[in-house]
Coordinates of C-alpha atoms and ligand atoms in Angstrom, one line a residue:
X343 CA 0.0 0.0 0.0
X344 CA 0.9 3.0 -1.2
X345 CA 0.2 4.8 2.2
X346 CA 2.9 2.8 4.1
X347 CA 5.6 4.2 1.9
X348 CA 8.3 6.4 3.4
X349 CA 9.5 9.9 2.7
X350 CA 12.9 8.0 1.4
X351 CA 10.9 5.2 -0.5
X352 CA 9.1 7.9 -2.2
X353 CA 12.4 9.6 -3.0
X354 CA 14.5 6.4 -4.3
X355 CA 11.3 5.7 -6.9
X356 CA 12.0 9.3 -8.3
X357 CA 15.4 7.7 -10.3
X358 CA 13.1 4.8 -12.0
X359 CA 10.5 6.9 -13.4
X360 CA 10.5 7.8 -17.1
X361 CA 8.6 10.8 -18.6
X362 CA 6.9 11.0 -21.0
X363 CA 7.5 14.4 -22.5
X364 CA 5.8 14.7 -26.3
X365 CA 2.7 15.4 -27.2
X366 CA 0.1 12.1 -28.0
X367 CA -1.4 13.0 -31.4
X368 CA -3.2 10.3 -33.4
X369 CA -2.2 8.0 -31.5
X370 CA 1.7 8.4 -31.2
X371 CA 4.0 10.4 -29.3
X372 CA 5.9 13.1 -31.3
X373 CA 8.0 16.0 -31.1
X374 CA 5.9 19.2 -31.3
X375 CA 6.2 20.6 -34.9
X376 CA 8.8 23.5 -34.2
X377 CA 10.9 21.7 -32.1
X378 CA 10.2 23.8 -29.0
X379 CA 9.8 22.4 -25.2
X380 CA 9.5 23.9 -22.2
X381 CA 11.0 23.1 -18.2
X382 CA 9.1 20.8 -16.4
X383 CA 9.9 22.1 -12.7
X384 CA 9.4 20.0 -9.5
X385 CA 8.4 23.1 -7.5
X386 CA 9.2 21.7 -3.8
X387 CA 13.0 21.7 -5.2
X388 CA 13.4 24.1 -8.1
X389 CA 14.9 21.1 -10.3
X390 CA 14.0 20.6 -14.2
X391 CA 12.5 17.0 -14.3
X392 CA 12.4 16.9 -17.9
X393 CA 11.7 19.0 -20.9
X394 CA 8.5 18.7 -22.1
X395 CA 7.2 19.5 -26.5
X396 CA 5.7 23.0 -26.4
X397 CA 2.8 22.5 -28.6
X398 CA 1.6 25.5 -30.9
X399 CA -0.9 26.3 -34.0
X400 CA 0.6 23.5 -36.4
X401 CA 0.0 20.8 -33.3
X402 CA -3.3 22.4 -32.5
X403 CA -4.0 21.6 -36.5
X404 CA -2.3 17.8 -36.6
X405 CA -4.2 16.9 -33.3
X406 CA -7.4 18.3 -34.2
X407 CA -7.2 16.7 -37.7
X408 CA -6.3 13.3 -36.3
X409 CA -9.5 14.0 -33.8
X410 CA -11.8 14.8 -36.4
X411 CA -10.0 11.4 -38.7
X412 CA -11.2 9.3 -36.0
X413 CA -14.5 10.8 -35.0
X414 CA -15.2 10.3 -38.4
X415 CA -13.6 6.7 -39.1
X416 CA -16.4 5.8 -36.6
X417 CA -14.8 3.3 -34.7
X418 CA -15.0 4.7 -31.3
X419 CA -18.1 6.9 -32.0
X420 CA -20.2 4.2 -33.4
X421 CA -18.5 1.2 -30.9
X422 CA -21.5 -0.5 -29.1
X423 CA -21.5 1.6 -26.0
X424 CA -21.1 -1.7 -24.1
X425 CA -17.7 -2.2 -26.0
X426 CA -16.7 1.0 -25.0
X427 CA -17.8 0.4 -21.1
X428 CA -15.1 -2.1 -21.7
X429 CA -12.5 -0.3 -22.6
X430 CA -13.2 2.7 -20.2
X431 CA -13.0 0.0 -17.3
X432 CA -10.0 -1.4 -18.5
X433 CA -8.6 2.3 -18.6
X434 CA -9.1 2.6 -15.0
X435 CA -8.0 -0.3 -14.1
X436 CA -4.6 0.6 -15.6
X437 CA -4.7 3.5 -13.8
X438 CA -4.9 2.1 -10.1
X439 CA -2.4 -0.2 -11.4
X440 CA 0.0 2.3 -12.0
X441 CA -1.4 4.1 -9.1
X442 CA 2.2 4.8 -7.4
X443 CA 3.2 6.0 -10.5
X444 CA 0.6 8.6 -11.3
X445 CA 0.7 9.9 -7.6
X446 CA 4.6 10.4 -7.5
X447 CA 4.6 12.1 -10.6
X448 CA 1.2 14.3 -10.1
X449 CA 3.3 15.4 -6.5
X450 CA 6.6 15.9 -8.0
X451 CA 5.3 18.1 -10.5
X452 CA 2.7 20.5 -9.0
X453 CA 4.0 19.8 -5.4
X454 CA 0.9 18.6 -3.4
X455 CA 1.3 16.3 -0.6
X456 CA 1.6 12.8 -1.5
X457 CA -0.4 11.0 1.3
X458 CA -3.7 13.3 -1.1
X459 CA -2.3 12.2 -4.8
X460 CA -2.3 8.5 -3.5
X461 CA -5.5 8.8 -2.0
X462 CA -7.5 11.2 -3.2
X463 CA -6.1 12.1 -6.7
X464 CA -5.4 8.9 -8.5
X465 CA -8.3 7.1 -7.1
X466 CA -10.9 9.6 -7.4
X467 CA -9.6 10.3 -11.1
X468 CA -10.0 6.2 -12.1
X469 CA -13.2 6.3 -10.2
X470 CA -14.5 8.8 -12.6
X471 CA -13.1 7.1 -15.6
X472 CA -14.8 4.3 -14.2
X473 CA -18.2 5.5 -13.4
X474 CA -18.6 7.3 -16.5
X475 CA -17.7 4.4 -18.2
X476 CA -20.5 2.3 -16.4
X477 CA -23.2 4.6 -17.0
X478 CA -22.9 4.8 -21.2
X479 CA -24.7 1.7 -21.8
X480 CA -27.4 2.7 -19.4
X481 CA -28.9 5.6 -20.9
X482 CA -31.7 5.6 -22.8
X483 CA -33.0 8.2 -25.8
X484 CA -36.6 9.8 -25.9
X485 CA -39.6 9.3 -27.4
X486 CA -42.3 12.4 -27.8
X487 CA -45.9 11.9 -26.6
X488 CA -46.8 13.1 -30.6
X489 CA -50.0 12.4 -32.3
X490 CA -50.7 9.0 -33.4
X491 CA -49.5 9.2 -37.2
X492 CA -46.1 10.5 -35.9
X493 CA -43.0 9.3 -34.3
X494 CA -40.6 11.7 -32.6
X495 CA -37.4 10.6 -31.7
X496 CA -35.1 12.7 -28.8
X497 CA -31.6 11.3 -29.2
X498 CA -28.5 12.6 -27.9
X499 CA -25.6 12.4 -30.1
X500 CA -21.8 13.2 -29.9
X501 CA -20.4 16.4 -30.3
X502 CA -17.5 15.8 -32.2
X503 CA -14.3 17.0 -31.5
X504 CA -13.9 18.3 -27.8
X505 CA -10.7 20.1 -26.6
X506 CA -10.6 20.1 -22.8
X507 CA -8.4 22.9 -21.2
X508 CA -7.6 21.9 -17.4
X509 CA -5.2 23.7 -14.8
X510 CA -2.3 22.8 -12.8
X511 CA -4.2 22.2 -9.1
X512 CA -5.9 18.9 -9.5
X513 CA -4.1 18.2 -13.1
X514 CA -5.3 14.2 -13.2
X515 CA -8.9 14.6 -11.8
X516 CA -9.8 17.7 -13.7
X517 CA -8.5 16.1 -16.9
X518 CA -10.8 12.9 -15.9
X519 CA -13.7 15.2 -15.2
X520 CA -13.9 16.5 -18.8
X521 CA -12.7 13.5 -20.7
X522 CA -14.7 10.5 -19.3
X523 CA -18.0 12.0 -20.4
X524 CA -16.6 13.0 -23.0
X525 CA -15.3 10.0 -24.4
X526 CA -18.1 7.9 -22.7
X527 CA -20.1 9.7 -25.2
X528 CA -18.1 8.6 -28.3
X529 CA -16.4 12.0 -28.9
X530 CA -12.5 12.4 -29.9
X531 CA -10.9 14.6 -27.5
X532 CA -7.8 16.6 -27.2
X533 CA -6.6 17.5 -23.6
X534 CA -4.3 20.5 -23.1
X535 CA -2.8 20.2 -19.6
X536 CA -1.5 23.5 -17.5
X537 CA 2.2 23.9 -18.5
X538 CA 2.6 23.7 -14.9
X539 CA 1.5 20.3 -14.6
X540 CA 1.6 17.6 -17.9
X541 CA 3.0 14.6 -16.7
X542 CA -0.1 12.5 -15.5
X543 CA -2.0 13.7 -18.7
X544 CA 0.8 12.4 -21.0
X545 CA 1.2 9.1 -18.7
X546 CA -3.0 8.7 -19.3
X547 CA -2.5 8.9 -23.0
X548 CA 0.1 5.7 -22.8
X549 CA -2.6 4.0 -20.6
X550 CA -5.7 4.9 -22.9
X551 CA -3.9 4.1 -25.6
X552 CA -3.2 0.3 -23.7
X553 CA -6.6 -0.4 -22.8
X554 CA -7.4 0.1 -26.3
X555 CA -8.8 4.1 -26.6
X556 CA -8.5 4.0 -30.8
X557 CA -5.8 5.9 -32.8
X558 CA -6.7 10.1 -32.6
X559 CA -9.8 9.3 -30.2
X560 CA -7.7 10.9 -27.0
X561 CA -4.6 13.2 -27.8
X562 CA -3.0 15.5 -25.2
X563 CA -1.1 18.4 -26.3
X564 CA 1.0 19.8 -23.4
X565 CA 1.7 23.8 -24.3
X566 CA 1.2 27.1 -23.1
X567 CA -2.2 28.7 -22.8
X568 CA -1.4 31.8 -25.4
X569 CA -0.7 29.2 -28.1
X570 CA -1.9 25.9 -27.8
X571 CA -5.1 26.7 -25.8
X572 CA -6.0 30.0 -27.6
X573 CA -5.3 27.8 -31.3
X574 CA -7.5 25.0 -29.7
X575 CA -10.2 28.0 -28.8
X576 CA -10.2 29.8 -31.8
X577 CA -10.4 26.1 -34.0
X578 CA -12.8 26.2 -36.7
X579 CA -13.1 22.5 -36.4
X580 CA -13.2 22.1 -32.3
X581 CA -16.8 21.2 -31.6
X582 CA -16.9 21.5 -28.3
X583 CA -14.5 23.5 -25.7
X584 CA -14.5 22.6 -22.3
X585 CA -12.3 24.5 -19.9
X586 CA -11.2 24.6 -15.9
X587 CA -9.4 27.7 -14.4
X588 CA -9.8 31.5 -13.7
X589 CA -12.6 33.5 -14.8
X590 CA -10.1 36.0 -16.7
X591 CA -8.9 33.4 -19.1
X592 CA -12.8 31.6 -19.1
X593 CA -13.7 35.0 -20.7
X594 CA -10.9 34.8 -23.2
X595 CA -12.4 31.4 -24.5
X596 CA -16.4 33.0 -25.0
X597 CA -14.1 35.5 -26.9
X598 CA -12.2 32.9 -29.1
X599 CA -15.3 31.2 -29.7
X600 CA -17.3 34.3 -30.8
X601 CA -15.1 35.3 -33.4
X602 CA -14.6 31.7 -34.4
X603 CA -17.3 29.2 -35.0
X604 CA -19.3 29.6 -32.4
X605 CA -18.1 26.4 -30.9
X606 CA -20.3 25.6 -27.5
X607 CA -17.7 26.2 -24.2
X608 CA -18.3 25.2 -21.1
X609 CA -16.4 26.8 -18.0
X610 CA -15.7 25.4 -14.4
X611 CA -13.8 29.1 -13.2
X612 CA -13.1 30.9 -10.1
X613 CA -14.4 31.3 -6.3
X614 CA -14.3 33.1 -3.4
X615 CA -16.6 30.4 -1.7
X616 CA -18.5 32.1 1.6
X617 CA -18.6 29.4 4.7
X618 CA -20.8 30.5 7.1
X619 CA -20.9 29.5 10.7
X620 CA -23.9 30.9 13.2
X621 CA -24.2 30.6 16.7
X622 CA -25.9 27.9 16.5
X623 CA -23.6 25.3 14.8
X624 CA -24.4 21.8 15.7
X625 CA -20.5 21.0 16.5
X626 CA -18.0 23.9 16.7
X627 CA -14.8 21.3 16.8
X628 CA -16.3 19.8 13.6
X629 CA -17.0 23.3 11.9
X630 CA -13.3 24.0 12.4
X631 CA -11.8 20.7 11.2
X632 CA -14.2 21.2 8.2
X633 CA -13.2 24.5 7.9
X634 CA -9.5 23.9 8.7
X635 CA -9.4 21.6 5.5
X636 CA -11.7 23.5 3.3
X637 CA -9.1 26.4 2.9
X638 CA -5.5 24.6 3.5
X639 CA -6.5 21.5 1.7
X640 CA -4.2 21.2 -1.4
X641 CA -2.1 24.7 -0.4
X642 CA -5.6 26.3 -0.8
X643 CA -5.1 25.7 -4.6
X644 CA -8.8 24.7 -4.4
X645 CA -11.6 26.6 -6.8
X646 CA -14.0 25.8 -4.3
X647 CA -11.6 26.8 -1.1
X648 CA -13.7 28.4 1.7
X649 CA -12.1 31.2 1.6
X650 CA -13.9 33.4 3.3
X651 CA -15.2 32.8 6.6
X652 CA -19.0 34.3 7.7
X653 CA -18.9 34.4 11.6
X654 CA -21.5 35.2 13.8
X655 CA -19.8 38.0 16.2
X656 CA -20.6 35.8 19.4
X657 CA -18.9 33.0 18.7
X658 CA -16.1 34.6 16.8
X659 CA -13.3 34.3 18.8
X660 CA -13.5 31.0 20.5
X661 CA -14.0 29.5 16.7
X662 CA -10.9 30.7 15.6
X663 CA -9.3 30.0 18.5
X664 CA -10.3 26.1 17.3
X665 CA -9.7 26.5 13.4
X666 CA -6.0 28.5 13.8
X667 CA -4.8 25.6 16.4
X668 CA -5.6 23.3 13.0
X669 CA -3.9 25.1 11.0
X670 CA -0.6 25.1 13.5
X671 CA -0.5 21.5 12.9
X672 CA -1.0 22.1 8.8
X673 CA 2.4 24.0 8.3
X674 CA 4.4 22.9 5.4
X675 CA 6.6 20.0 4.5
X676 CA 8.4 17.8 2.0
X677 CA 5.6 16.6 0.1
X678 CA 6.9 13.3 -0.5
X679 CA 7.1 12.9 2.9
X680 CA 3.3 11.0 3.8
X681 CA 3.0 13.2 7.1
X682 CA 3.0 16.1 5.1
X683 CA -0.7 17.7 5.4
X684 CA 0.4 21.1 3.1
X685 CA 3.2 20.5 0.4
X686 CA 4.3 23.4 -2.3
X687 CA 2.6 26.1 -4.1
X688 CA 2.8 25.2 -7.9
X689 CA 5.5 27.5 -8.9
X690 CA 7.2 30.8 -7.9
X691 CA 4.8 33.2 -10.1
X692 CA 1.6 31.8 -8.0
X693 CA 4.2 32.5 -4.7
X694 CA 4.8 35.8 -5.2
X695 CA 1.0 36.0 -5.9
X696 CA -0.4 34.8 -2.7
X697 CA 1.9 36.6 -1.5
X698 CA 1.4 39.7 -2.7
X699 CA -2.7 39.4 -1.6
X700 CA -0.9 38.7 1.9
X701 CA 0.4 42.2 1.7
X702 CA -2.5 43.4 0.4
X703 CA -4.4 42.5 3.2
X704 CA -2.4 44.0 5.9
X705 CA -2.1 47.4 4.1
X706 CA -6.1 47.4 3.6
X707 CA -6.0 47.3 7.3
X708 CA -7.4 43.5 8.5
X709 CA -5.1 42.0 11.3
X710 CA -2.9 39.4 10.1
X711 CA -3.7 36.5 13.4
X712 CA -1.8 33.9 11.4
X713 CA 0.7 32.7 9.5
X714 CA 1.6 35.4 6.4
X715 CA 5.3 34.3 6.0
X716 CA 6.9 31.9 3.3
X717 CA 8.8 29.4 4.3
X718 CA 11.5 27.5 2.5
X719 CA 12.2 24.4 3.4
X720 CA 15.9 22.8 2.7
X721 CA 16.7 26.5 1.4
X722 CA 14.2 25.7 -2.3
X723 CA 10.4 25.7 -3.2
X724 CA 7.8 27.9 -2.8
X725 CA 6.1 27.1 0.4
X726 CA 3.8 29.1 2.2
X727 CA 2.3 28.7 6.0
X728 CA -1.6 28.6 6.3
X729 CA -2.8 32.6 7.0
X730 CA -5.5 34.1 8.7
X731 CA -6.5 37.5 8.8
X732 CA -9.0 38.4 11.1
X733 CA -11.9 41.3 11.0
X734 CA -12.0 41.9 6.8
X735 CA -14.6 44.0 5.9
X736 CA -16.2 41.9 2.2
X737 CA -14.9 44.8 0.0
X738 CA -11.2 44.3 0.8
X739 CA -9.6 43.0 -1.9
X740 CA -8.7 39.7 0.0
X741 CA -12.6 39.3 0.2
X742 CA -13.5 39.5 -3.6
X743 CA -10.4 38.3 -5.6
X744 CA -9.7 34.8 -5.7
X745 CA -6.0 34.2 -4.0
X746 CA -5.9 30.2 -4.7
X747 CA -3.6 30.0 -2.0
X748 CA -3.7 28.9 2.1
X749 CA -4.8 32.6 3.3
X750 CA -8.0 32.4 5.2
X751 CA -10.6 36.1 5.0
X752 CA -12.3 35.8 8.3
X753 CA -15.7 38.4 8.3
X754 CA -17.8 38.8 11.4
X755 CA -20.8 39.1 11.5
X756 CA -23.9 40.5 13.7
X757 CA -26.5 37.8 12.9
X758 CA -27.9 35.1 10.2
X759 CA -29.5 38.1 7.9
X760 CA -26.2 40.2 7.6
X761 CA -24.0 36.7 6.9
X762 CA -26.5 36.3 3.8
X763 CA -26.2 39.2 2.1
X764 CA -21.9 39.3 2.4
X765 CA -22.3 35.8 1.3
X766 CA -24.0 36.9 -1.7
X767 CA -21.9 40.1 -2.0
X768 CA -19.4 38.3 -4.4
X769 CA -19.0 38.1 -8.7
X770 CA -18.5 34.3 -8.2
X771 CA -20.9 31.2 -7.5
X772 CA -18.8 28.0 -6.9
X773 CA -19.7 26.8 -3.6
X774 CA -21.1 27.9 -0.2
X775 CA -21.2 26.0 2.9
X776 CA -23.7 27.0 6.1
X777 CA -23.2 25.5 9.8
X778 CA -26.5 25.3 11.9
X779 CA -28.4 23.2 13.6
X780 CA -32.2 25.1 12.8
X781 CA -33.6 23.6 9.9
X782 CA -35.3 26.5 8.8
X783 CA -32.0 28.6 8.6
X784 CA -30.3 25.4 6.9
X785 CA -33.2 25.0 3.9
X786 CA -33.5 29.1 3.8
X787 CA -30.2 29.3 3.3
X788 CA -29.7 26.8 0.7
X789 CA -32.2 28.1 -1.4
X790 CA -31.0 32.1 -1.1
X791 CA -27.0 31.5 -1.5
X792 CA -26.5 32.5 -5.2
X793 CA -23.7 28.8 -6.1
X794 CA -23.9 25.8 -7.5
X795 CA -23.2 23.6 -4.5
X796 CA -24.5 24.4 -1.0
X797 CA -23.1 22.5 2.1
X798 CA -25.0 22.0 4.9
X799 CA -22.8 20.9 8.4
X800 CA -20.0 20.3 6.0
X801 CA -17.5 21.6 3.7
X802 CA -16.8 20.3 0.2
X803 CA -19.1 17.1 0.1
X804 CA -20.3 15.4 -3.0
X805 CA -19.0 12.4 -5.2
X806 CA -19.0 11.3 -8.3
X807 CA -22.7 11.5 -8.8
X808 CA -23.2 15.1 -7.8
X809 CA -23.1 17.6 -10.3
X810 CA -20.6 20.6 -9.6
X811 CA -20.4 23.7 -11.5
X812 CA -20.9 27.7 -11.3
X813 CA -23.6 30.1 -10.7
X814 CA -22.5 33.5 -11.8
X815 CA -18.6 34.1 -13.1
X816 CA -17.9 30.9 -11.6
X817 CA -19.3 29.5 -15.1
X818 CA -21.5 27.4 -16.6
X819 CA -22.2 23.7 -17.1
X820 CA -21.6 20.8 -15.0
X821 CA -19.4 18.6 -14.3
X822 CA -19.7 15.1 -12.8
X823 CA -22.8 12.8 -12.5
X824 CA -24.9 12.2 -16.0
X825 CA -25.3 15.6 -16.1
X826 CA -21.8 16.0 -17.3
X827 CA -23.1 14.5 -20.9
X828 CA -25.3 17.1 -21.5
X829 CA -21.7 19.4 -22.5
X830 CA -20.4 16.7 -24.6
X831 CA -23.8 15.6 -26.9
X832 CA -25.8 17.1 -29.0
X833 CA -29.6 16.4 -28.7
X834 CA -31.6 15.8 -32.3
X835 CA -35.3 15.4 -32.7
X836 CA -36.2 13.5 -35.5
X837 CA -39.9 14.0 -36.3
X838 CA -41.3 11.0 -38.5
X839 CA -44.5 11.4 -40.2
X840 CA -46.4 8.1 -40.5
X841 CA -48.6 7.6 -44.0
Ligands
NDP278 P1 -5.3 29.9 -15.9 O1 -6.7 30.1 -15.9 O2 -4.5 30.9 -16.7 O3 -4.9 28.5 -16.6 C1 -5.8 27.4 -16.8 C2 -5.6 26.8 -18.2 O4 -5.9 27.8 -19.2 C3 -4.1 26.4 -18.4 O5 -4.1 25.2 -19.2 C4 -3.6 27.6 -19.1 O6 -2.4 27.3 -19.9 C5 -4.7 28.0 -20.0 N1 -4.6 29.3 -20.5 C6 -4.0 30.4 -19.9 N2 -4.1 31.5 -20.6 C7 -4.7 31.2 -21.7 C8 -5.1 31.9 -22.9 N3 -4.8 33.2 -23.0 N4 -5.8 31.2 -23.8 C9 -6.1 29.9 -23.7 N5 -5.8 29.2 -22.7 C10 -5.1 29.8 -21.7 O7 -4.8 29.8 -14.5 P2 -3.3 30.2 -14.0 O8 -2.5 29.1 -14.0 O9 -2.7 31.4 -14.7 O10 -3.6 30.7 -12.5 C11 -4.0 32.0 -12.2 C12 -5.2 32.1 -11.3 O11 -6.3 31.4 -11.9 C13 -5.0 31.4 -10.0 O12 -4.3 32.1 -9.1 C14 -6.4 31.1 -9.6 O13 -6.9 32.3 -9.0 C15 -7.1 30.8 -10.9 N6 -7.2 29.4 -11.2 C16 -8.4 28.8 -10.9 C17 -8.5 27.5 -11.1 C18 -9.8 26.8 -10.8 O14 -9.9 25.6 -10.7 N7 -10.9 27.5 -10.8 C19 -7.4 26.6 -11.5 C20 -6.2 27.3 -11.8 C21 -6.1 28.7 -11.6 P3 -1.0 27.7 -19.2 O15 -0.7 26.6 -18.3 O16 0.0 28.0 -20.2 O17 -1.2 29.0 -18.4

């Protein structure tokens, strides 16, 4: 078991792994066309693991042609959807298999603890491989109560070709959000990976390729966003464009797609996710652990991080109290070592970012009660300790912008009516979470907070079957559970008139 492994285990594996650096077009791995790569950096120590094929228009043009070969070639697309089941299953399968794998690579490039890629990384991402794989061949079409002399059929067909865009913060399980349904559905896809993070993407294009994905059905182009995810935005043959990261570059893809071909895109952006705890809180130790982990999980390099906190007044200081002695026991560490709870922010640019919100927030005036200081840790990497800063009014800047980093906005509040409206005060709708124990407030609020997922006694809950997505500039579109197909199909009525 994967768990059991040491800091040094995990360390003397590093030499044996071999990456895979190209880009995965039609099927094959290949240089990209100009000959450019870029530095693949572990960020925990600074080093170059390997120098990975900076894909640009001409790839963009090879991958999307091979995509469209396939699509049409049929062989995937028109595959008995239990065939496909098959091969989706066998696809995850390969992926717990070569679960060390994938979690030592997904840690040692984007530098989260390794004790979450083992456990919640690889297997959530094989799980969703899996479960979308299971459901294709239990959906049925539609049939219109028409009159009796004719027959209207609802189907739902693939899209086509589908580019997925995905950042650098969950780089396995937000590729495996997109692409399961995706190809569940029969479409070809092409997966750009954050240059940040492309080593588990390009590992699941040898594995899809193994458990028998056809030729051009999956490619993964590994690039910069400018080139290779504008090209693939701006594609006059990209059906479909599905996309996971900030709400500045979301925009940018409504734009490519508007003065292209009006191809459909579907964003999963930004939040500044309001967690709300009243006086009346069933469990105060539980709010805090909940909260603890719903803004320091993953370095706080979470979309739907709680990241700011509602308080009621009364119970203001004595829940801190609880949450910040959490986060003393969350400071940073070697994330290959498994005790490590927070590992290393993905590279120095998004550092110096956090950081600079950290300054922000003290010269906007809130009081910095914890934390605010990077640390470096065997004199390399970009580590940063878990912040709170206490008394922030909702217009600070630390309030609205979205810091995707371990720095905790706590607002107090006079009562349940005032912690509404600041929840609400916000451009973004990920998540919210509310702690009560009065069933009234619990179903009120869940109805009035403007995001597409409410939590109720709880932070970040859900699976596979629950549908997650954004009200507001947090996006559109779903992803997860079947209503993740809707993105990736198109629906046809075919109207038959009986003689
Ligand atoms: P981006 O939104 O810039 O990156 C996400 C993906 O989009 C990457 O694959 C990226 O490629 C690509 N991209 C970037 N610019 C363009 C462009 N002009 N056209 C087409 N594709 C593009 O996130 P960042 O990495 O820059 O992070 C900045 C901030 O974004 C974070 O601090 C955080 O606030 C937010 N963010 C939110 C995420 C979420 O899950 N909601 C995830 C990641 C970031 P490339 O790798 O080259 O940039």
């Amino acid at each position: 078991m994967s768990a059991q492994l040491s800091r040094d285990d995990w360390k003397g594996r590093i030499g044996g792994l071999s990456y895979r650096n190209q880009a995965f077009i039609g099927g094959k791995f290949t240089a990209s066309l100009t000959g450019k790569t870029f530095d693949c950096v572990n960020p925990a120590t600074g080093q170059v693991l390997t120098k990975v094929a900076a894909c640009e228009q001409a790839d963009v043009d090879a991958a999307v042609k091979a995509a469209r070969a396939a699509f049409e070639k049929g062989t995937w697309a028109n595959m008995a959807p239990a065939q496909r089941k098959r091969i989706m299953l066998k696809l995850a399968d390969l992926m717990m298999k070569n679960r060390e794998e994938l979690a030592l690579l997904e840690t040692l490039d984007m530098g989260k603890p390794i004790a979450f890629s083992t456990t919640v990384d690889v297997p959530g991402s094989a799980n969703t491989v899996q479960w979308f794989g299971e459901a294709i061949d239990k959906i049925y079409d539609e049939v219109a109560p028409t009159p009796g002399n004719v027959i209207a059929m609802i189907t739902r067909e693939a899209a086509g070709v589908v580019a997925c865009v995905v950042p650098w913060n969950f780089p396995l399980l937000m590729a495996c959000w997109k692409i399961s349904p995706a190809l569940a559905a029969g479409n070809s896809v092409i997966l750009k990976p954050a240059e940040q993070s492309p080593l588990t993407a390009l590992r699941l294009a040898e594995l899809a390729a193994e458990a028998g994905i056809p030729e051009g059905v999956f490619n993964v182009l590994p690039g910069f966003g400018e080139t290779a995810g504008q090209a693939l935005g701006r594609h006059m043959d990209v059906d479909v464009l599905a996309f996971t990261g900030s709400t500045e570059v979301g925009k940018y893809f409504l734009r490519y797609s508007g003065e292209s071909n009006m191809k459909q895109v579907w964003l999963e952006c930004g939040g500044k996710s309001p967690n709300i705890v009243l006086a009346d809180a069933p469990n105060l130790d539980v709010a805090a652990r909940r909260t603890a982990f719903g803004i320091w999980f993953n370095q706080g390099e979470v979309c739907t991080a709680g990241s700011r906190l509602i308080v009621e007044d009364k119970i203001k200081d004595e829940f801190l109290a609880k949450v910040m002695a959490i986060g003393q026991k969350m400071m940073p560490g070697d994330p290959l070592d498994p005790k490590t709870q927070m590992g290393a922010m993905v590279d120095e640019t998004q550092t110096k970012r956090v950081m600079g919100y950290i300054d922000a927030g003290q010269k906007e005036g809130a009081k910095l009660a914890m934390g605010g200081k990077q640390v470096h840790i065997d004199n390399a990497g970009s580590f940063i300790e878990p912040t709170v800063f206490d008394n922030v009014d909702n217009r600070m800047k630390i309030a609205q912008e979205e810091i995707f980093g371990p720095v905790l906005s706590v607002i107090p509040v006079k009562d349940a009516e005032q912690a509404l409206t600041v929840a609400n005060d916000t451009i973004y709708g990920l998540a919210s979470a509310i702690f009560t124990s009065d069933i009234n407030k619990a179903f009120k609020f869940s109805k009035a907070l403007r995001s597409g997922s409410v939590w109720v006694n709880t932070y970040d809950g859900g699976d596979i079957t629950t549908p997650f997505g954004g009200y507001k500039q947090s996006g559109n579109g779903r992803d997860k559970s079947l209503h993740a197909f809707d993105k990736f199909t198109q629906m046809k009525t075919t109207w038959i008139q009986l003689g």
